[in-house]
Short mmCIF file of C-alpha atoms in Angstrom, two decimals:
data_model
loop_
_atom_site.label_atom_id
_atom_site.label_comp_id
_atom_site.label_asym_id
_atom_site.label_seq_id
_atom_site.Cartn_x
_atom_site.Cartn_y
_atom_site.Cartn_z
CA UNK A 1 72.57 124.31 157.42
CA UNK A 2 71.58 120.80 158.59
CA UNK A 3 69.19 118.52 157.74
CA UNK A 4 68.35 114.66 157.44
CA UNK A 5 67.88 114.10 153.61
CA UNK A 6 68.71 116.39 150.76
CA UNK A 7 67.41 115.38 147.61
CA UNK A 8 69.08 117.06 144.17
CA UNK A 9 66.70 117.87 141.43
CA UNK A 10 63.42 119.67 141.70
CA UNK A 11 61.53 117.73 138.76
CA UNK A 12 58.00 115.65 139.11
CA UNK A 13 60.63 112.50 140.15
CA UNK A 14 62.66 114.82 143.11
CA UNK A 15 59.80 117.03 144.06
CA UNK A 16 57.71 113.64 145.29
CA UNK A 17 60.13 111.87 146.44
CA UNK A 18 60.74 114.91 148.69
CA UNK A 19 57.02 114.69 149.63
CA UNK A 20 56.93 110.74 150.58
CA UNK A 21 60.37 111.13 152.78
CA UNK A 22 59.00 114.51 154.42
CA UNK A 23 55.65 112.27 154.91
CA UNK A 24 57.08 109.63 156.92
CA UNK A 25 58.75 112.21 159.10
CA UNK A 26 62.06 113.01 157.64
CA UNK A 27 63.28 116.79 157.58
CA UNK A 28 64.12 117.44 153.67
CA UNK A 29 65.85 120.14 151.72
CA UNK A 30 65.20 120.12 148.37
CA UNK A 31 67.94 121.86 145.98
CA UNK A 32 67.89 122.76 142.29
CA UNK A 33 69.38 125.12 140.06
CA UNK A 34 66.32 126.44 138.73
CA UNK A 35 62.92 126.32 139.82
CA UNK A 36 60.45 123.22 140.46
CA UNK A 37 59.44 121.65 137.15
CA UNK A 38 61.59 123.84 134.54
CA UNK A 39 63.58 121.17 133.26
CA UNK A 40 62.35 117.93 131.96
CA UNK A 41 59.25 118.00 133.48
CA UNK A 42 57.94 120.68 132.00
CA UNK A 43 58.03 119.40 128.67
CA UNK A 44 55.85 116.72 128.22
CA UNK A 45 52.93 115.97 126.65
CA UNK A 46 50.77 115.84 130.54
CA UNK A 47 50.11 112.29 130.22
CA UNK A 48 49.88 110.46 133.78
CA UNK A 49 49.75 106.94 131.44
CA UNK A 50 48.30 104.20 133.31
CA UNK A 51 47.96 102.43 129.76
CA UNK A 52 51.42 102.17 129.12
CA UNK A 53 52.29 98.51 130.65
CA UNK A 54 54.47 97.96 127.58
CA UNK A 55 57.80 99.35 127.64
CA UNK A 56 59.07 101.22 124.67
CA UNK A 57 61.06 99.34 123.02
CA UNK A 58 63.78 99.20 120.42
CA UNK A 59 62.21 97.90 116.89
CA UNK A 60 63.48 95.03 115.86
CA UNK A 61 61.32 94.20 112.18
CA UNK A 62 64.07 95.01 109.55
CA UNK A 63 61.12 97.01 107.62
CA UNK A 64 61.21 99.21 110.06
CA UNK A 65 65.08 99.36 111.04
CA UNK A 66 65.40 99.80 106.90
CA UNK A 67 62.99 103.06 107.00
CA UNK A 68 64.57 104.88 110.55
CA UNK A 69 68.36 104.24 108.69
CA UNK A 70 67.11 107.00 106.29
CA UNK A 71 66.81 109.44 108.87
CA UNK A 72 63.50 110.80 107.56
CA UNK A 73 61.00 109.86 110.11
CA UNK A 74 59.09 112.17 111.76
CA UNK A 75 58.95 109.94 115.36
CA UNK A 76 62.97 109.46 115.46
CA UNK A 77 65.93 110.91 114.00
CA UNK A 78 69.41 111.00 114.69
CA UNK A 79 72.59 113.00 114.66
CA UNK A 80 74.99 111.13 112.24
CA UNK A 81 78.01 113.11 114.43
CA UNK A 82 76.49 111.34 117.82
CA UNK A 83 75.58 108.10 116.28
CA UNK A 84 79.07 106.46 117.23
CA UNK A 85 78.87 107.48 120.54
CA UNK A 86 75.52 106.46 121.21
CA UNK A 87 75.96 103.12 118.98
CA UNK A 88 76.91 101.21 122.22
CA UNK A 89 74.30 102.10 124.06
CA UNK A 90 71.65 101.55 121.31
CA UNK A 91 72.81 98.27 120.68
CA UNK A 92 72.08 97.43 124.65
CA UNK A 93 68.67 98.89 124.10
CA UNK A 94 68.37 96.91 121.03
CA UNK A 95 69.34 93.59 122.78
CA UNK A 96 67.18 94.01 125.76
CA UNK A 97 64.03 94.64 123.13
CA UNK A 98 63.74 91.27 122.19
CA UNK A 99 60.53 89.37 123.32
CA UNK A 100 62.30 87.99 126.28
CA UNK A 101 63.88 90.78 127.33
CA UNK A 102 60.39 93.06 126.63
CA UNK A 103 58.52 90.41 129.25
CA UNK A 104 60.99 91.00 132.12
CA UNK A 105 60.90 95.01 131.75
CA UNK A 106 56.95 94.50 131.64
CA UNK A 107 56.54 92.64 134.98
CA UNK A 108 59.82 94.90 136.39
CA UNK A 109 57.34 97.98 135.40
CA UNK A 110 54.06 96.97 135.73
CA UNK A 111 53.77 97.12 139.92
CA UNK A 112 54.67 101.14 139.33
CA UNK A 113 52.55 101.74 136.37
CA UNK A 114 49.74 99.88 137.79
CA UNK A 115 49.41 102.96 140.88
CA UNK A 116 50.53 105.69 139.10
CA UNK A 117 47.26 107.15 138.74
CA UNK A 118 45.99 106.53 142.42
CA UNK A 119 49.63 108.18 143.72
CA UNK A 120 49.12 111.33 141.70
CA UNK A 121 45.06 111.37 143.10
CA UNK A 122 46.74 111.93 146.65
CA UNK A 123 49.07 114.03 146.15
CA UNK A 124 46.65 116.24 143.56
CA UNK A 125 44.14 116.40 145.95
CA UNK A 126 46.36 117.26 149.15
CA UNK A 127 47.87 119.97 146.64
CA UNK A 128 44.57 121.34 145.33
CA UNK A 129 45.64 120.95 141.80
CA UNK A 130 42.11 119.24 140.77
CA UNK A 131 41.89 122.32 138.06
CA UNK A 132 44.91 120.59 136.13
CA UNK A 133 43.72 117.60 135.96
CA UNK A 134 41.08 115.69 133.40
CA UNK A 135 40.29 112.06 134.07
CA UNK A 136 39.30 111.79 130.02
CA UNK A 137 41.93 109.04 129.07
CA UNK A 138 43.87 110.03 125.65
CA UNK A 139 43.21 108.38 122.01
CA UNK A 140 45.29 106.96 119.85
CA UNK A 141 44.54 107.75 115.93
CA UNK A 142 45.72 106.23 112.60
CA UNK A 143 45.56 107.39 109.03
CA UNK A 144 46.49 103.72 108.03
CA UNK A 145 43.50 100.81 107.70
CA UNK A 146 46.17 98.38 108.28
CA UNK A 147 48.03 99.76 110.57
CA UNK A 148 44.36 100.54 112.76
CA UNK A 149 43.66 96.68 112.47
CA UNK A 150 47.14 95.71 114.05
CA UNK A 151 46.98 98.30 116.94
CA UNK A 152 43.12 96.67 117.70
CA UNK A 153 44.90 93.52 118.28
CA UNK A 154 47.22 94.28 120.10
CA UNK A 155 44.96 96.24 122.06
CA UNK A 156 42.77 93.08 122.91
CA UNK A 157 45.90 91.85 123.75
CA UNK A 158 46.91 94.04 126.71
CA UNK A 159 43.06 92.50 128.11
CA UNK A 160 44.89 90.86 131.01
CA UNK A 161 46.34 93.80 132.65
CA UNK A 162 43.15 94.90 132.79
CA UNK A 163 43.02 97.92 131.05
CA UNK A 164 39.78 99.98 129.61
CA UNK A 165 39.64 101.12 126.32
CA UNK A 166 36.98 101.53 123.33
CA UNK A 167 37.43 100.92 119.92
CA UNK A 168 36.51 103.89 117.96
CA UNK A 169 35.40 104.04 114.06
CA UNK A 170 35.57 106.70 111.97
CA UNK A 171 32.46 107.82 112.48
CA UNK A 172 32.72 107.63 116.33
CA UNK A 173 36.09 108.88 116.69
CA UNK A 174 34.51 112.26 115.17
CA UNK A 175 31.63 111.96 117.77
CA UNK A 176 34.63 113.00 120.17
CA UNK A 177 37.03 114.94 118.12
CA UNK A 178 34.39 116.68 115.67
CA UNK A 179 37.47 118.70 114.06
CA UNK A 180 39.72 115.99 113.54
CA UNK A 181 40.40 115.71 109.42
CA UNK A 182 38.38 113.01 107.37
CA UNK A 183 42.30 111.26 106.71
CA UNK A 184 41.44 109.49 110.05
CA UNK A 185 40.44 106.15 109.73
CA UNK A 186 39.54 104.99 113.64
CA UNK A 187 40.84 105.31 116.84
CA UNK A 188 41.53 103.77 120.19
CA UNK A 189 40.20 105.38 123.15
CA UNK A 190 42.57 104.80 126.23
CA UNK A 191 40.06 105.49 129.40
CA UNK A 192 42.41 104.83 132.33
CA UNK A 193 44.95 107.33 132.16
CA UNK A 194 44.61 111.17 132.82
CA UNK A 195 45.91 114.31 131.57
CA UNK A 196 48.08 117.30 132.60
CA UNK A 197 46.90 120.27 131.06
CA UNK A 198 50.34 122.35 132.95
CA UNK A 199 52.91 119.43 133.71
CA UNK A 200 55.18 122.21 134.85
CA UNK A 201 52.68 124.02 136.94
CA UNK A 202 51.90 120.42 138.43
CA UNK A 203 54.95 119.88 139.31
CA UNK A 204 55.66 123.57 140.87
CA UNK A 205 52.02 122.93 142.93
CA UNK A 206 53.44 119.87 144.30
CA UNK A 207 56.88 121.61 145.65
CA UNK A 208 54.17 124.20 147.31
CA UNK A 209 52.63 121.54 149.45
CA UNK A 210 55.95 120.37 150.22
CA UNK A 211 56.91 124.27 151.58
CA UNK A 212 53.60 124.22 153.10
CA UNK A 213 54.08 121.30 155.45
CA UNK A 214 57.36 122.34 156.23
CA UNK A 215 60.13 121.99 153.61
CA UNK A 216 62.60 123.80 152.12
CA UNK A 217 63.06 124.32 148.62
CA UNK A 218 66.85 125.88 148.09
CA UNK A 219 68.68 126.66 145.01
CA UNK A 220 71.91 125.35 144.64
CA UNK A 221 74.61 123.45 142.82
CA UNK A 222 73.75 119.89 142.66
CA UNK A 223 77.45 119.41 141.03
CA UNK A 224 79.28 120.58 144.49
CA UNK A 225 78.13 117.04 146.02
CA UNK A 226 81.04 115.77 148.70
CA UNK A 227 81.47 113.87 151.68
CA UNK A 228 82.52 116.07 154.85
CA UNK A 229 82.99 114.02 157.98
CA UNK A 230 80.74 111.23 157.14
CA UNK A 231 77.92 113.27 155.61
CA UNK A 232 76.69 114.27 152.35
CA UNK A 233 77.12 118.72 151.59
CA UNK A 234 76.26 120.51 148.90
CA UNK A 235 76.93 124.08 147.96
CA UNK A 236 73.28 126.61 148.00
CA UNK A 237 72.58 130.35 147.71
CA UNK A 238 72.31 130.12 151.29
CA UNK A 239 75.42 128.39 151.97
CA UNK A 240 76.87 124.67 152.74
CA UNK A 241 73.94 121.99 153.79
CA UNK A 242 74.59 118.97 155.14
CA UNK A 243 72.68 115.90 155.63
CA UNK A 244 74.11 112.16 156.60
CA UNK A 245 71.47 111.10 153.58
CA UNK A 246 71.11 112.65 149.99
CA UNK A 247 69.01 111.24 146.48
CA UNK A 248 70.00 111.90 143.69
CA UNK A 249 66.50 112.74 141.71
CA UNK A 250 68.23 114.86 138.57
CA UNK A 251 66.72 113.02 135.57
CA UNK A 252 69.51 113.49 132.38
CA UNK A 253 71.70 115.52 134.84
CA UNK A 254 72.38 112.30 136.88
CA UNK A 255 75.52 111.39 135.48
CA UNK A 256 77.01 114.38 136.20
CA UNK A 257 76.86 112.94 139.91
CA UNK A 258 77.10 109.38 139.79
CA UNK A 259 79.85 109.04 136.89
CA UNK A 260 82.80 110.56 139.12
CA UNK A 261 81.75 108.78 142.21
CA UNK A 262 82.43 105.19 140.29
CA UNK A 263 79.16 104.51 138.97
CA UNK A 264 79.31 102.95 135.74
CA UNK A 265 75.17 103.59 134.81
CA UNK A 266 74.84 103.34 130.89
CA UNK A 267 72.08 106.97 131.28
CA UNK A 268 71.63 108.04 127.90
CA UNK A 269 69.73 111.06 126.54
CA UNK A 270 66.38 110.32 124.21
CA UNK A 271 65.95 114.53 123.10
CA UNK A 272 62.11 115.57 122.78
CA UNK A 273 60.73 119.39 121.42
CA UNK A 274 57.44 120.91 122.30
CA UNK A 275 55.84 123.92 120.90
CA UNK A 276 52.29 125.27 121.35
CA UNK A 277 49.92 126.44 118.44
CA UNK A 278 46.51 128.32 118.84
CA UNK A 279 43.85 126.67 116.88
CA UNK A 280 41.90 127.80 114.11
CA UNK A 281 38.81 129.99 114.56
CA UNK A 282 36.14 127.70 116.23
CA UNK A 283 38.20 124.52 116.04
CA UNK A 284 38.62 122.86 119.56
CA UNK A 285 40.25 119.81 120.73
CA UNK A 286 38.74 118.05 124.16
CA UNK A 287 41.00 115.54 124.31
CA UNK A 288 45.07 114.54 124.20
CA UNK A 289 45.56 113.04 120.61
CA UNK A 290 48.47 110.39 119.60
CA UNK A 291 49.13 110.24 115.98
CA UNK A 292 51.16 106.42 116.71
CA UNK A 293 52.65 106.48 112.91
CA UNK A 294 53.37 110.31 113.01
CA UNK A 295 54.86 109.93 116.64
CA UNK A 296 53.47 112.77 117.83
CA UNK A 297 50.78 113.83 120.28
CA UNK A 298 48.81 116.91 120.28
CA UNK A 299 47.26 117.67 123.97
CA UNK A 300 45.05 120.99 125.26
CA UNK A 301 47.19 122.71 127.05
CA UNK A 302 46.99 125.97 129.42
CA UNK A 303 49.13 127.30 126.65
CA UNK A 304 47.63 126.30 123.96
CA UNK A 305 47.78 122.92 121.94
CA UNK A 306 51.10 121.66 122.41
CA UNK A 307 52.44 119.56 120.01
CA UNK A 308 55.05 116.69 121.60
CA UNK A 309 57.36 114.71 119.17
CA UNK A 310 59.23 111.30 119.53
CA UNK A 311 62.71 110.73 120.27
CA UNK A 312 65.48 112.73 118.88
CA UNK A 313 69.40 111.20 119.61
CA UNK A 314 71.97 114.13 119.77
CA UNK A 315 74.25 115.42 122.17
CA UNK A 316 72.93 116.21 125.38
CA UNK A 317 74.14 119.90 124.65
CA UNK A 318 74.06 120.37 120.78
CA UNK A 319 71.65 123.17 119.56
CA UNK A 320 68.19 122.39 119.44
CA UNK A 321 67.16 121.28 115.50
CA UNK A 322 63.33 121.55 114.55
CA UNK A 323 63.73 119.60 111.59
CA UNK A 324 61.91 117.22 113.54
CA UNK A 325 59.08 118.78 114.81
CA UNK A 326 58.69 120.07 111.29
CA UNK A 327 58.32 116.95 110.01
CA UNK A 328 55.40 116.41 113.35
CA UNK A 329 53.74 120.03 112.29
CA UNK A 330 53.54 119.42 108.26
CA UNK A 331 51.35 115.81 109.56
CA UNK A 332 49.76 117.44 112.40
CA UNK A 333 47.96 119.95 110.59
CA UNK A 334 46.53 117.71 108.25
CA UNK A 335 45.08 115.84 111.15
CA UNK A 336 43.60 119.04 112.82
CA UNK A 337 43.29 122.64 112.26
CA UNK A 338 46.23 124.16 114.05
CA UNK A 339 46.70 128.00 113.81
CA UNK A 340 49.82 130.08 113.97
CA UNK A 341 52.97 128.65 116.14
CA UNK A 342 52.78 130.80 120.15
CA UNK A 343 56.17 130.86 120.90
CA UNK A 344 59.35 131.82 118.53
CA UNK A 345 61.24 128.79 119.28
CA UNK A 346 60.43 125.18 120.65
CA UNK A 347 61.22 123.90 123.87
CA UNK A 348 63.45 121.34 123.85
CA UNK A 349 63.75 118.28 126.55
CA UNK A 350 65.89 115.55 127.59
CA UNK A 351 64.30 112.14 128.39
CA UNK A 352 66.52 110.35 130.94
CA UNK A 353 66.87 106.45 129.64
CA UNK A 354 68.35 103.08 130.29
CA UNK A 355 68.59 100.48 128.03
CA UNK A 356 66.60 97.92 129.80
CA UNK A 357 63.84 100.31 129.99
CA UNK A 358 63.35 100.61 133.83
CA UNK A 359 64.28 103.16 135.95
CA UNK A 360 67.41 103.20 138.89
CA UNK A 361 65.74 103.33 142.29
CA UNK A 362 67.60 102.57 145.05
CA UNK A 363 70.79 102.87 147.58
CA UNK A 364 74.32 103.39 145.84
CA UNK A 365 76.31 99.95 146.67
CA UNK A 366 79.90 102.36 147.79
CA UNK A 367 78.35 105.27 149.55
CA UNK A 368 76.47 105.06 152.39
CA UNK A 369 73.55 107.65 152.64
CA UNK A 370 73.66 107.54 148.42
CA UNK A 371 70.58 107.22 146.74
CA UNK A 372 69.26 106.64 143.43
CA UNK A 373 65.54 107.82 141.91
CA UNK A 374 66.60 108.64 138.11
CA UNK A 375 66.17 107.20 134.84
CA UNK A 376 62.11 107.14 134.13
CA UNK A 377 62.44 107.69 130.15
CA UNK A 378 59.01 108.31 128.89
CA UNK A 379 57.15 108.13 131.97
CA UNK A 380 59.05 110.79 134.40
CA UNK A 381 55.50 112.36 134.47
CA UNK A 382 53.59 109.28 134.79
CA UNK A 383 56.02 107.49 137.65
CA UNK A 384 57.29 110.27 139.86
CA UNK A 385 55.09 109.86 142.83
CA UNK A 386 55.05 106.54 142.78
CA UNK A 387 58.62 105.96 142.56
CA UNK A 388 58.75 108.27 145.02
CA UNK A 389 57.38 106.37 147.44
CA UNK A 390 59.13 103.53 146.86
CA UNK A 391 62.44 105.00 147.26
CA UNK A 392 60.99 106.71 150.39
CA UNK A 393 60.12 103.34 151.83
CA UNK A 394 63.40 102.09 151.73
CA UNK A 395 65.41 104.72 152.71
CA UNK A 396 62.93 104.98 156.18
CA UNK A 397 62.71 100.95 156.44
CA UNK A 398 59.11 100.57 155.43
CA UNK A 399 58.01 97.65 153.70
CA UNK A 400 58.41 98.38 149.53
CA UNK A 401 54.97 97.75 148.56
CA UNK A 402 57.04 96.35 145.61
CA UNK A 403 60.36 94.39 145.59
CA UNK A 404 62.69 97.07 144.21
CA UNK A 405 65.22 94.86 143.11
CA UNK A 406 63.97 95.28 139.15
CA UNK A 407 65.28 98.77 139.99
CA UNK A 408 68.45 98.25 141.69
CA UNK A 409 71.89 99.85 140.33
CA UNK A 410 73.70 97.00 140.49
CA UNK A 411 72.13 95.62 137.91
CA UNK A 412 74.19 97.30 135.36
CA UNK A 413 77.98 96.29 137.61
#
């Protein structure tokens, strides 16, 4: 089977780059494993977060550093067995967190975040996926009088990027959330973004409008990748395809491709869990809620409310532990009346990340017809589309409506 581009990995990040190459004329086959949006991208908490100009960053204040060495925070905990092998890397992560190194992953990030939302509006509406969708914004809550006062100022201080937001008391922040508990203090009321209330079934939607209009969705070994007389194969239920171009879109599975073809692309794994809860008789929640000292978020879902928690480091493959989204449950429900757990055991996620906290998007310097589109941390969700089309632009010699070279592999060689 022939065709011009393959592209490996049927998440939010494959599935539209698939779309913006198969939009600009390109036949496509897209290959994964499993189906569209059961990896990565179903996990999330359905953000599309056009507030997040910031990158997340390493902490630096020893206050905090002191508190996470414990390993008793609900918002990040660590395997003491994977700590030396992720030590390297979390020292690169910690370097590039400094306030230097924060302002050039801000401007690197900012031309991507700044149309996420107007990306996903196209391809929502050329999808039909409107249902999905709520253009509400999120909120940010705090427990903390202090810690409400510092996240108002650095709110005002995000003013130049433009951003819309309202500043919510306690009194007003119940206006919204009326069953919210009385231990909130205030809130900030993000208005830009939108929410997912079925990341996976978004995700899935968007691979239907790329059958629709003509593409192929295959299932198939992403792992088989080799070069056969100049051109890119890989091995699929319905046999060998071959293409002279092929992107690798495969979020945490990427180094499984790019490590033995020379690629030395410091990917580590930030581990997330998700579970769903019914609430509690007549309690309802309207809008997608971020506890910021809890570091957790609790969003309507089709399922249910699903309850997202922070970052987790452990092998990519180790068991799944809930210890930490105990820790999120025991502080969520004293935030909001959450009823029995829906599912026996949590879903668990891996976050693909890099420790200058931008994404890889771009041609492979050794291979020709090797691309890159991997490595979108928090914001697979949020940037798929639009890095999407930026890696489509290159690859079909449109003009990047961004320079790309932020997102360039070679960065790291």
């Amino acid at each position: 089977m022939q065709c011009q581009t393959i592209v490996l990995g049927a998440g939010i990040v494959g599935v539209s780059t698939a779309l913006h190459l198969q939009a600009r004329g390109r036949k496509v086959i897209l290959i994964d494993r499993a189906e569209p949006g059961s990896g990565t991208s179903h996990g999330n908490a359905g953000l599309i977060e056009r507030s997040s100009v910031i990158p997340y960053a390493f902490p630096r204040e020893l206050s905090r550093l002191l508190r996470y060495s414990l390993n008793r925070q609900p918002d990040v905990r660590y395997s003491l067995r994977y700590l030396p092998k992720a030590g390297p890397w979390l020292l690169k992560y910690w370097q590039n967190s400094s306030p230097a190194g924060i302002a050039v992953a801000t401007r690197a990030m900012l031309p991507l975040v700044e149309r996420c939302v107007e990306e996903h509006d196209a391809l929502i509406e050329a999808a039909e996926l409107g249902d999905l969708i709520k253009a509400k914004g999120w909120i940010e809550v705090y427990r903390n009088a202090d810690a409400f006062a510092t996240a108002q100022e650095e709110a005002h201080a995000l003013k130049p990027y433009g951003l819309r937001y309202e500043i919510l008391d306690r009194q007003q922040l119940h206006t919204r959330e009326v069953d919210l508990s009385e231990n909130v203090v205030g809130g900030i009321h993000w208005l830009d973004p939108k929410t997912v209330s079925d990341p996976g079934g978004l995700t899935r939607g968007y691979a239907a409008l790329f059958v629709k209009r003509g593409g192929q969705f295959i299932h198939g070994d992403a792992r088989t990748l080799r070069q056969v007389a100049g051109d890119w194969q890989v091995d699929s239920r319905q046999g060998p395809i071959s293409a002279a171009e092929v992107v690798v879109a495969l979020g945490p599975q990427a180094a499984d491709l790019f490590k033995p073809l020379g690629y030395n692309i410091p990917l580590e794994i930030k581990r997330g869990y998700h579970a769903h809860y019914r609430p509690r008789a007549g309690a309802e929640l309207t809008h997608s809620i971020c506890d910021v000292q809890g570091g957790f978020v609790l969003a309507p879902m089709v399922k249910g409310i699903r309850l997202t928690t922070g970052i987790e480091f452990a092998a990519s493959d180790a068991p799944a532990n809930q210890i930490q989204l105990e820790r999120c449950e025991a502080i969520a429900r004293k935030l909001f009346p959450l009823g029995e757990r829906i599912e026996a055991e949590p879903w668990l996620g891996r976050r693909p990340c890099l420790p200058d906290m931008r994404p890889v998007i771009g041609p492979a310097a050794h291979h020709k017809g090797l691309w890159f589109n991997f490595g979108h941390a928090h914001h697979g969700l949020t940037l798929g589309p639009v890095s999407g089309r930026l890696l489509a632009e290159m690859m079909t010699g449109a003009k990047p409506f961004t320079d790309p070279a932020p997102y360039s592999a070679q960065r790291f060689n």
